[in-house]
């Protein structure tokens, strides 16, 4: 039997085909039937352009109902969906295209020129824009073809998506996510969050990450639920749309910004049954302030691109601030000490997971894949945590120096490599410092070469071409030397401690 996720989702929402699926902030709402039909139209256009099962289709487009239809079109024809952050620069896009070798890249019309420049370099790659009426766009091509209504059978182990996530090596690598991974996690969340027939989801997340694309949309599709589909997180728009919603999912920055929004109160949340937070630690102060203002205990859960969602606080029962809850069904989760022994309750160790939701490995990186799993098939998440006697996980930081800024991951190594190339930079160290809005802020420490330090403007200008804006250091400190230990290793913890208050007053 085919395990194509498209079929699983389609079967689930078929009883509600004529109900509203996506209600965008502007433009007409789209029913499940309309989005399904659009996916068949796009499927035809992709196939006509030469996409076959297993081919990658990279997309770097704005959030829209058509972007969702394009994701479903990829699933339908067995292609591997590769969503990319719209903030990525040409250099970041190029890295993903070179690595993933997609058959088709679908970009925004305004990016057509830069993408076109890459075509010559990558034999066989075709560029399309989603576009509207102009000739050669996906929409226009689809309009000229009969829709492709079939669904290509897939095994659970076949790839459904490739998501780029940075590594300690500094260059993003593709996490290979299968149809079975996605279906397993979607069903577990649908059950754990007790999805209801009358649920309405408020969706303000980007759809190029696991959180917005899989976690949020799969729950809605399994329930045939309507989605308030906002283009981005704008606190005022979210406040206005909330009274129509029963569930909202967001990163901690969403909750902090809502609390700072005039008029956000109990009344705004009158129909909401569940506020869910994840992707970054939810500060206890926000949890408490939110509960006081709205009467809602935000439900915190924990996950990763490579694994989907792993743990969740309960819908019924106590949601404990600072913990990320119990493991989900189908997740094998343990905490181990460096010597391989199982950590005692309350003892901090490395979080390791196994299960049908855990990814198939890193694209074209068998060595890194092998190193990421232990001898029993457990994936080492890189997160540190402890389990209570009753099985609740509390995270205690990470073993790598990953920075999470507003729910986006930033790997210091990637930024340092670029900083070190700027004339006048001798060496650099990048750390995350506490930030009132983003949780952590990317911060750089630079030692000038021969005293000729670049100015902050020069650094900004140099990075603009190379790195998406959310990765740019919010502050650059010029220092005489980086603190090092006896082995010569940069002591980032000292930098973090010494400058812990750097953003204490900013935008507070
Ligand atoms: C935007 N900017 C940022 C961030 N986002 N800077 C630091 N950190 C950020 N997260 C910068 C832009 O580069 C730009 O800078 C300026 O802020 C304004 O951009 P804009 O897009 O208007 O920003 P915003 O609307 O304020 O965005 C903040 C945000 C957004 C709403 C928190 O970042 C967001 O939606 N984050 C969600 C991320 C997410 O979905 N993560 C899930 C990962 P300049 O003006 O200099 O150009 S999946 C995952 O982690 C796992 C599986 C899980 O557990 O969920
Ligand atoms: P990503 O690589 O974008 O999938 O981010 C995954 C990482 O986000 C995890 O390894 C955690 O470090 C972090 N994360 C996700 N949810 C939470 C949470 N609720 N609390 C703390 N960290 C989280």
Short mmCIF file of N, CA, C and O in Angstrom, two decimals, residues 330-454:
data_model
loop_
_atom_site.label_atom_id
_atom_site.label_comp_id
_atom_site.label_asym_id
_atom_site.label_seq_id
_atom_site.Cartn_x
_atom_site.Cartn_y
_atom_site.Cartn_z
N UNK A 330 5.36 7.00 19.88
CA UNK A 330 6.31 6.67 18.81
C UNK A 330 7.68 7.30 18.98
O UNK A 330 8.51 7.21 18.08
N UNK A 331 7.91 7.99 20.07
CA UNK A 331 9.25 8.55 20.32
C UNK A 331 9.90 7.79 21.47
O UNK A 331 9.32 7.70 22.55
N UNK A 332 11.07 7.26 21.19
CA UNK A 332 11.89 6.64 22.22
C UNK A 332 12.87 7.71 22.66
O UNK A 332 13.65 8.19 21.83
N UNK A 333 12.85 8.13 23.91
CA UNK A 333 13.70 9.25 24.31
C UNK A 333 14.47 8.88 25.56
O UNK A 333 13.90 8.32 26.50
N UNK A 334 15.77 9.13 25.57
CA UNK A 334 16.55 8.88 26.77
C UNK A 334 17.58 9.99 26.97
O UNK A 334 17.93 10.71 26.04
N UNK A 335 18.07 10.06 28.20
CA UNK A 335 19.10 11.04 28.54
C UNK A 335 20.30 10.27 29.04
O UNK A 335 20.18 9.44 29.95
N UNK A 336 21.45 10.52 28.41
CA UNK A 336 22.64 9.74 28.78
C UNK A 336 23.81 10.63 29.17
O UNK A 336 24.00 11.72 28.62
N UNK A 337 24.61 10.12 30.07
CA UNK A 337 25.84 10.81 30.48
C UNK A 337 26.92 10.59 29.42
O UNK A 337 26.79 9.71 28.56
N UNK A 338 27.99 11.37 29.53
CA UNK A 338 29.07 11.27 28.55
C UNK A 338 29.66 9.86 28.49
O UNK A 338 30.11 9.40 27.43
N UNK A 339 29.63 9.12 29.62
CA UNK A 339 30.20 7.76 29.61
C UNK A 339 29.21 6.72 29.09
O UNK A 339 29.49 5.51 29.13
N UNK A 340 28.05 7.16 28.63
CA UNK A 340 27.10 6.23 28.03
C UNK A 340 26.08 5.68 29.01
O UNK A 340 25.12 5.02 28.61
N UNK A 341 26.25 5.97 30.29
CA UNK A 341 25.27 5.46 31.26
C UNK A 341 24.01 6.33 31.23
O UNK A 341 24.06 7.51 30.85
N UNK A 342 22.90 5.72 31.62
CA UNK A 342 21.64 6.46 31.64
C UNK A 342 21.64 7.44 32.80
O UNK A 342 22.00 7.09 33.93
N UNK A 343 21.25 8.68 32.53
CA UNK A 343 21.24 9.69 33.60
C UNK A 343 20.13 9.36 34.61
O UNK A 343 19.05 8.90 34.22
N UNK A 344 20.41 9.62 35.86
CA UNK A 344 19.40 9.42 36.90
C UNK A 344 18.34 10.52 36.77
O UNK A 344 18.61 11.57 36.17
N UNK A 345 17.14 10.31 37.32
CA UNK A 345 16.13 11.38 37.28
C UNK A 345 16.70 12.68 37.81
O UNK A 345 17.39 12.70 38.83
N UNK A 346 16.48 13.75 37.07
CA UNK A 346 16.96 15.07 37.50
C UNK A 346 18.39 15.37 37.07
O UNK A 346 18.83 16.51 37.13
N UNK A 347 19.11 14.35 36.60
CA UNK A 347 20.51 14.55 36.23
C UNK A 347 20.60 14.97 34.75
O UNK A 347 19.96 14.37 33.89
N UNK A 348 21.43 15.99 34.48
CA UNK A 348 21.51 16.51 33.11
C UNK A 348 22.46 15.66 32.26
O UNK A 348 23.55 15.31 32.69
N UNK A 349 22.00 15.31 31.07
CA UNK A 349 22.83 14.57 30.12
C UNK A 349 22.41 14.89 28.70
O UNK A 349 21.62 15.82 28.47
N UNK A 350 22.92 14.15 27.73
CA UNK A 350 22.59 14.38 26.33
C UNK A 350 21.25 13.73 25.98
O UNK A 350 21.00 12.58 26.33
N UNK A 351 20.39 14.48 25.28
CA UNK A 351 19.08 13.94 24.89
C UNK A 351 19.25 13.15 23.60
O UNK A 351 19.80 13.66 22.61
N UNK A 352 18.79 11.90 23.60
CA UNK A 352 18.89 11.03 22.42
C UNK A 352 17.51 10.48 22.08
O UNK A 352 16.74 10.16 23.00
N UNK A 353 17.24 10.36 20.80
CA UNK A 353 15.89 9.91 20.40
C UNK A 353 15.94 8.90 19.26
O UNK A 353 16.88 8.88 18.46
N UNK A 354 14.88 8.10 19.21
CA UNK A 354 14.76 7.09 18.17
C UNK A 354 13.27 6.96 17.87
O UNK A 354 12.45 7.22 18.73
N UNK A 355 12.94 6.55 16.66
CA UNK A 355 11.53 6.34 16.36
C UNK A 355 11.23 6.61 14.90
O UNK A 355 12.09 7.07 14.14
N UNK A 356 9.97 6.34 14.53
CA UNK A 356 9.59 6.44 13.12
C UNK A 356 9.52 7.89 12.63
O UNK A 356 9.40 8.14 11.44
N UNK A 357 9.59 8.83 13.58
CA UNK A 357 9.59 10.23 13.16
C UNK A 357 10.99 10.78 12.91
O UNK A 357 11.15 11.89 12.41
N UNK A 358 12.00 10.01 13.26
CA UNK A 358 13.38 10.50 13.15
C UNK A 358 13.90 10.33 11.72
O UNK A 358 13.75 9.27 11.11
N UNK A 359 14.50 11.38 11.21
CA UNK A 359 14.89 11.49 9.80
C UNK A 359 15.82 10.37 9.32
O UNK A 359 16.35 9.60 10.12
N UNK A 360 16.01 10.35 7.99
CA UNK A 360 16.76 9.25 7.37
C UNK A 360 18.25 9.55 7.25
O UNK A 360 19.01 8.73 6.75
N UNK A 361 18.68 10.75 7.67
CA UNK A 361 20.10 11.08 7.59
C UNK A 361 20.31 12.38 6.84
O UNK A 361 19.35 13.02 6.39
N UNK A 362 21.59 12.80 6.72
CA UNK A 362 21.91 14.04 6.03
C UNK A 362 22.23 13.74 4.57
O UNK A 362 22.99 12.82 4.26
N UNK A 363 21.65 14.53 3.72
CA UNK A 363 21.79 14.38 2.27
C UNK A 363 23.27 14.36 1.86
O UNK A 363 24.00 15.29 2.20
N UNK A 364 23.65 13.32 1.19
CA UNK A 364 25.01 13.17 0.64
C UNK A 364 26.10 13.25 1.71
O UNK A 364 27.23 13.61 1.41
N UNK A 365 25.76 12.99 2.97
CA UNK A 365 26.77 13.05 4.04
C UNK A 365 26.71 11.81 4.91
O UNK A 365 26.31 11.87 6.09
N UNK A 366 27.09 10.66 4.34
CA UNK A 366 26.98 9.41 5.11
C UNK A 366 27.82 9.43 6.39
O UNK A 366 27.40 8.90 7.42
N UNK A 367 28.96 10.10 6.32
CA UNK A 367 29.85 10.13 7.49
C UNK A 367 29.19 10.92 8.64
O UNK A 367 29.13 10.44 9.78
N UNK A 368 28.70 12.11 8.33
CA UNK A 368 28.03 12.92 9.36
C UNK A 368 26.81 12.18 9.89
O UNK A 368 26.51 12.22 11.09
N UNK A 369 26.10 11.50 9.00
CA UNK A 369 24.91 10.74 9.42
C UNK A 369 25.32 9.67 10.42
O UNK A 369 24.72 9.54 11.49
N UNK A 370 26.36 8.92 10.07
CA UNK A 370 26.82 7.85 10.98
C UNK A 370 27.19 8.40 12.36
O UNK A 370 26.82 7.85 13.39
N UNK A 371 27.89 9.53 12.33
CA UNK A 371 28.33 10.12 13.62
C UNK A 371 27.16 10.65 14.45
O UNK A 371 27.29 10.82 15.66
N UNK A 372 26.03 10.93 13.79
CA UNK A 372 24.91 11.53 14.53
C UNK A 372 24.07 10.49 15.26
O UNK A 372 23.23 10.85 16.09
N UNK A 373 24.23 9.22 14.88
CA UNK A 373 23.45 8.16 15.52
C UNK A 373 24.39 7.28 16.34
O UNK A 373 25.55 7.07 15.95
N UNK A 374 23.90 6.74 17.45
CA UNK A 374 24.75 5.84 18.21
C UNK A 374 24.52 4.39 17.78
O UNK A 374 23.74 4.13 16.86
N UNK A 375 25.19 3.49 18.47
CA UNK A 375 25.18 2.09 18.06
C UNK A 375 23.78 1.46 18.14
O UNK A 375 23.49 0.47 17.46
N UNK A 376 22.89 2.06 18.92
CA UNK A 376 21.54 1.50 19.03
C UNK A 376 20.53 2.25 18.17
O UNK A 376 19.32 2.09 18.34
N UNK A 377 21.03 3.10 17.31
CA UNK A 377 20.14 3.81 16.41
C UNK A 377 19.51 5.05 17.01
O UNK A 377 18.57 5.62 16.44
N UNK A 378 20.00 5.51 18.15
CA UNK A 378 19.49 6.75 18.74
C UNK A 378 20.20 7.94 18.10
O UNK A 378 21.42 7.92 17.93
N UNK A 379 19.43 8.96 17.77
CA UNK A 379 19.97 10.20 17.21
C UNK A 379 20.38 11.12 18.36
O UNK A 379 19.58 11.35 19.28
N UNK A 380 21.60 11.63 18.29
CA UNK A 380 22.07 12.56 19.33
C UNK A 380 21.60 13.96 18.97
O UNK A 380 22.09 14.54 17.99
N UNK A 381 20.68 14.49 19.76
CA UNK A 381 20.06 15.77 19.37
C UNK A 381 21.02 16.95 19.55
O UNK A 381 20.82 17.99 18.95
N UNK A 382 22.02 16.79 20.45
CA UNK A 382 22.89 17.93 20.75
C UNK A 382 22.29 18.79 21.85
O UNK A 382 22.92 19.75 22.32
N UNK A 383 21.06 18.46 22.29
CA UNK A 383 20.46 19.21 23.40
C UNK A 383 20.78 18.50 24.71
O UNK A 383 20.89 17.28 24.76
N UNK A 384 20.92 19.31 25.75
CA UNK A 384 21.15 18.76 27.08
C UNK A 384 19.86 18.90 27.87
O UNK A 384 19.13 19.89 27.73
N UNK A 385 19.58 17.88 28.70
CA UNK A 385 18.35 17.96 29.49
C UNK A 385 18.32 16.91 30.56
O UNK A 385 19.23 16.09 30.69
N UNK A 386 17.23 16.96 31.35
CA UNK A 386 17.06 15.95 32.39
C UNK A 386 15.61 15.49 32.38
O UNK A 386 14.70 16.26 32.02
N UNK A 387 15.42 14.22 32.77
CA UNK A 387 14.07 13.67 32.86
C UNK A 387 13.69 13.58 34.33
O UNK A 387 14.50 13.15 35.16
N UNK A 388 12.47 13.97 34.64
CA UNK A 388 12.00 13.80 36.02
C UNK A 388 11.56 12.35 36.19
O UNK A 388 11.43 11.60 35.21
N UNK A 389 11.31 11.96 37.43
CA UNK A 389 10.91 10.58 37.69
C UNK A 389 9.63 10.23 36.92
O UNK A 389 9.44 9.08 36.52
N UNK A 390 8.76 11.22 36.69
CA UNK A 390 7.52 10.91 35.95
C UNK A 390 7.65 11.20 34.45
O UNK A 390 6.65 11.30 33.74
N UNK A 391 8.89 11.34 33.97
CA UNK A 391 9.13 11.36 32.52
C UNK A 391 8.99 12.72 31.85
O UNK A 391 8.88 12.80 30.62
N UNK A 392 9.01 13.79 32.61
CA UNK A 392 8.98 15.12 31.96
C UNK A 392 10.39 15.57 31.65
O UNK A 392 11.28 15.46 32.49
N UNK A 393 10.57 16.11 30.45
CA UNK A 393 11.90 16.57 30.05
C UNK A 393 12.06 18.07 30.35
O UNK A 393 11.16 18.87 30.05
N UNK A 394 13.20 18.42 30.93
CA UNK A 394 13.55 19.83 31.11
C UNK A 394 14.85 20.05 30.36
O UNK A 394 15.83 19.33 30.60
N UNK A 395 14.86 21.00 29.42
CA UNK A 395 16.08 21.24 28.65
C UNK A 395 17.01 22.14 29.46
O UNK A 395 16.57 22.99 30.23
N UNK A 396 18.31 21.90 29.24
CA UNK A 396 19.29 22.64 30.05
C UNK A 396 20.38 23.22 29.16
O UNK A 396 21.52 23.32 29.56
N UNK A 397 20.02 23.55 27.94
CA UNK A 397 21.02 24.12 27.04
C UNK A 397 21.39 23.13 25.96
O UNK A 397 20.75 22.10 25.79
N UNK A 398 22.45 23.46 25.26
CA UNK A 398 22.85 22.64 24.12
C UNK A 398 24.33 22.32 24.22
O UNK A 398 25.10 23.09 24.77
N UNK A 399 24.71 21.19 23.66
CA UNK A 399 26.13 20.86 23.70
C UNK A 399 26.89 21.62 22.61
O UNK A 399 28.08 21.84 22.71
N UNK A 400 26.20 22.06 21.56
CA UNK A 400 26.87 22.89 20.55
C UNK A 400 26.56 24.36 20.89
O UNK A 400 25.71 24.62 21.73
N UNK A 401 27.24 25.29 20.24
CA UNK A 401 26.97 26.69 20.61
C UNK A 401 25.97 27.36 19.66
O UNK A 401 26.02 28.56 19.41
N UNK A 402 25.04 26.55 19.18
CA UNK A 402 23.93 27.06 18.37
C UNK A 402 23.24 28.25 19.04
O UNK A 402 23.01 28.24 20.24
N UNK A 403 22.90 29.26 18.22
CA UNK A 403 22.14 30.41 18.72
C UNK A 403 20.72 30.30 18.17
O UNK A 403 20.54 29.99 16.99
N UNK A 404 19.71 30.54 19.00
CA UNK A 404 18.34 30.58 18.47
C UNK A 404 17.81 32.00 18.66
O UNK A 404 17.59 32.45 19.78
N UNK A 405 17.65 32.69 17.54
CA UNK A 405 17.21 34.09 17.56
C UNK A 405 15.81 34.16 16.97
O UNK A 405 15.62 33.89 15.79
N UNK A 406 14.84 34.47 17.81
CA UNK A 406 13.45 34.57 17.33
C UNK A 406 12.98 33.29 16.67
O UNK A 406 12.17 33.32 15.76
N UNK A 407 13.49 32.16 17.11
CA UNK A 407 13.06 30.86 16.55
C UNK A 407 13.87 30.42 15.35
O UNK A 407 13.68 29.32 14.84
N UNK A 408 14.75 31.27 14.85
CA UNK A 408 15.64 30.86 13.75
C UNK A 408 16.97 30.40 14.32
O UNK A 408 17.54 31.07 15.19
N UNK A 409 17.50 29.32 13.77
CA UNK A 409 18.80 28.83 14.22
C UNK A 409 19.93 29.54 13.50
O UNK A 409 19.87 29.71 12.28
N UNK A 410 20.93 29.89 14.25
CA UNK A 410 22.11 30.52 13.65
C UNK A 410 23.33 29.81 14.21
O UNK A 410 23.48 29.69 15.43
N UNK A 411 24.18 29.31 13.33
CA UNK A 411 25.39 28.64 13.79
C UNK A 411 26.57 29.59 13.74
O UNK A 411 26.91 30.11 12.67
N UNK A 412 27.20 29.83 14.90
CA UNK A 412 28.29 30.81 14.97
C UNK A 412 29.36 30.57 13.92
O UNK A 412 29.88 31.51 13.32
N UNK A 413 29.67 29.31 13.68
CA UNK A 413 30.77 29.00 12.74
C UNK A 413 30.52 29.62 11.37
O UNK A 413 31.43 30.15 10.73
N UNK A 414 29.28 29.52 10.92
CA UNK A 414 28.96 30.06 9.60
C UNK A 414 29.23 31.56 9.54
O UNK A 414 29.76 32.07 8.56
N UNK A 415 28.89 32.27 10.61
CA UNK A 415 29.07 33.73 10.63
C UNK A 415 30.58 34.04 10.74
O UNK A 415 31.09 34.95 10.09
N UNK A 416 31.26 33.29 11.59
CA UNK A 416 32.70 33.54 11.80
C UNK A 416 33.47 33.35 10.49
O UNK A 416 34.37 34.15 10.17
N UNK A 417 33.10 32.34 9.72
CA UNK A 417 33.82 32.11 8.44
C UNK A 417 33.71 33.34 7.54
O UNK A 417 34.67 33.74 6.89
N UNK A 418 32.52 33.95 7.52
CA UNK A 418 32.34 35.14 6.67
C UNK A 418 33.04 36.36 7.27
O UNK A 418 33.66 37.13 6.54
N UNK A 419 32.96 36.50 8.58
CA UNK A 419 33.62 37.66 9.22
C UNK A 419 35.13 37.62 8.96
O UNK A 419 35.75 38.63 8.65
N UNK A 420 35.69 36.41 9.07
CA UNK A 420 37.15 36.29 8.93
C UNK A 420 37.64 36.67 7.54
O UNK A 420 38.82 36.97 7.35
N UNK A 421 36.73 36.65 6.57
CA UNK A 421 37.13 37.01 5.20
C UNK A 421 37.13 38.52 4.96
O UNK A 421 37.60 39.00 3.94
N UNK A 422 36.56 39.27 5.90
CA UNK A 422 36.46 40.73 5.69
C UNK A 422 37.84 41.36 5.95
O UNK A 422 38.46 41.08 6.98
N UNK A 423 38.31 42.19 5.02
CA UNK A 423 39.62 42.81 5.21
C UNK A 423 39.67 43.57 6.54
O UNK A 423 38.73 44.28 6.89
N UNK A 424 40.73 43.38 7.28
CA UNK A 424 40.87 44.06 8.56
C UNK A 424 40.48 43.18 9.74
O UNK A 424 40.79 43.51 10.88
N UNK A 425 39.79 42.06 9.47
CA UNK A 425 39.41 41.17 10.58
C UNK A 425 40.50 40.11 10.75
O UNK A 425 40.79 39.34 9.82
N UNK A 426 41.11 40.10 11.93
CA UNK A 426 42.13 39.09 12.21
C UNK A 426 41.48 37.79 12.61
O UNK A 426 41.71 36.75 12.01
N UNK A 427 40.64 37.87 13.63
CA UNK A 427 39.86 36.69 14.01
C UNK A 427 38.56 37.15 14.64
O UNK A 427 38.40 38.32 15.00
N UNK A 428 37.63 36.18 14.77
CA UNK A 428 36.31 36.56 15.27
C UNK A 428 35.73 35.43 16.10
O UNK A 428 36.13 34.27 15.96
N UNK A 429 34.81 35.79 16.98
CA UNK A 429 34.03 34.79 17.72
C UNK A 429 32.60 35.30 17.79
O UNK A 429 32.37 36.48 18.05
N UNK A 430 31.66 34.41 17.52
CA UNK A 430 30.25 34.80 17.52
C UNK A 430 29.53 34.01 18.61
O UNK A 430 29.70 32.80 18.71
N UNK A 431 28.77 34.72 19.42
CA UNK A 431 28.00 34.06 20.49
C UNK A 431 26.57 34.61 20.50
O UNK A 431 26.30 35.65 19.90
N UNK A 432 25.70 33.90 21.20
CA UNK A 432 24.34 34.39 21.42
C UNK A 432 24.27 35.02 22.80
O UNK A 432 24.72 34.43 23.77
N UNK A 433 23.74 36.25 22.87
CA UNK A 433 23.58 36.90 24.18
C UNK A 433 22.08 37.10 24.44
O UNK A 433 21.31 37.29 23.49
N UNK A 434 21.69 37.07 25.72
CA UNK A 434 20.27 37.23 26.04
C UNK A 434 19.72 38.52 25.42
O UNK A 434 20.36 39.57 25.50
N UNK A 435 18.55 38.39 24.78
CA UNK A 435 17.92 39.54 24.14
C UNK A 435 16.44 39.54 24.50
O UNK A 435 15.79 38.50 24.43
N UNK A 436 15.91 40.70 24.88
CA UNK A 436 14.53 40.70 25.39
C UNK A 436 13.49 40.30 24.35
O UNK A 436 12.45 39.74 24.71
N UNK A 437 13.73 40.55 23.08
CA UNK A 437 12.73 40.24 22.06
C UNK A 437 13.00 38.90 21.39
O UNK A 437 12.12 38.06 21.26
N UNK A 438 14.24 38.69 20.96
CA UNK A 438 14.57 37.49 20.19
C UNK A 438 15.02 36.32 21.05
O UNK A 438 15.31 35.26 20.52
N UNK A 439 15.09 36.49 22.35
CA UNK A 439 15.57 35.40 23.21
C UNK A 439 17.09 35.42 23.27
O UNK A 439 17.69 35.59 24.32
N UNK A 440 17.70 35.26 22.10
CA UNK A 440 19.15 35.41 21.99
C UNK A 440 19.45 36.30 20.79
O UNK A 440 18.70 36.26 19.80
N UNK A 441 20.53 37.06 20.87
CA UNK A 441 20.92 37.91 19.74
C UNK A 441 22.32 37.52 19.28
O UNK A 441 23.22 37.29 20.10
N UNK A 442 22.48 37.45 17.97
CA UNK A 442 23.78 37.13 17.39
C UNK A 442 24.73 38.29 17.68
O UNK A 442 24.42 39.44 17.37
N UNK A 443 25.87 38.00 18.28
CA UNK A 443 26.80 39.04 18.69
C UNK A 443 28.23 38.63 18.30
O UNK A 443 28.62 37.49 18.55
N UNK A 444 28.96 39.56 17.69
CA UNK A 444 30.30 39.21 17.21
C UNK A 444 31.37 39.94 18.01
O UNK A 444 31.20 41.10 18.41
N UNK A 445 32.47 39.25 18.23
CA UNK A 445 33.66 39.84 18.83
C UNK A 445 34.77 39.73 17.80
O UNK A 445 34.99 38.65 17.24
N UNK A 446 35.43 40.87 17.55
CA UNK A 446 36.40 40.91 16.46
C UNK A 446 37.74 41.41 16.95
O UNK A 446 37.81 42.38 17.72
N UNK A 447 38.79 40.77 16.51
CA UNK A 447 40.14 41.27 16.75
C UNK A 447 40.64 41.81 15.41
O UNK A 447 40.58 41.10 14.39
N UNK A 448 41.09 43.07 15.42
CA UNK A 448 41.51 43.68 14.15
C UNK A 448 42.88 43.16 13.73
O UNK A 448 43.72 42.81 14.58
N UNK A 449 43.06 43.12 12.43
CA UNK A 449 44.35 42.69 11.88
C UNK A 449 45.24 43.92 11.75
O UNK A 449 44.82 44.91 11.15
N UNK A 450 46.39 43.88 12.30
CA UNK A 450 47.34 45.00 12.23
C UNK A 450 46.67 46.33 12.59
O UNK A 450 46.96 47.37 11.99
N UNK A 451 45.75 46.29 13.49
CA UNK A 451 45.14 47.53 13.97
C UNK A 451 44.17 48.18 12.99
O UNK A 451 43.59 49.21 13.28
N UNK A 452 43.98 47.59 11.81
CA UNK A 452 43.12 48.23 10.80
C UNK A 452 41.72 47.62 10.86
O UNK A 452 41.33 46.84 10.00
N UNK A 453 40.94 47.97 11.88
CA UNK A 453 39.63 47.36 12.07
C UNK A 453 38.61 47.91 11.08
O UNK A 453 38.58 49.11 10.82
N UNK A 454 37.77 47.05 10.52
CA UNK A 454 36.69 47.56 9.67
C UNK A 454 35.64 48.25 10.54
O UNK A 454 35.49 47.89 11.71
#
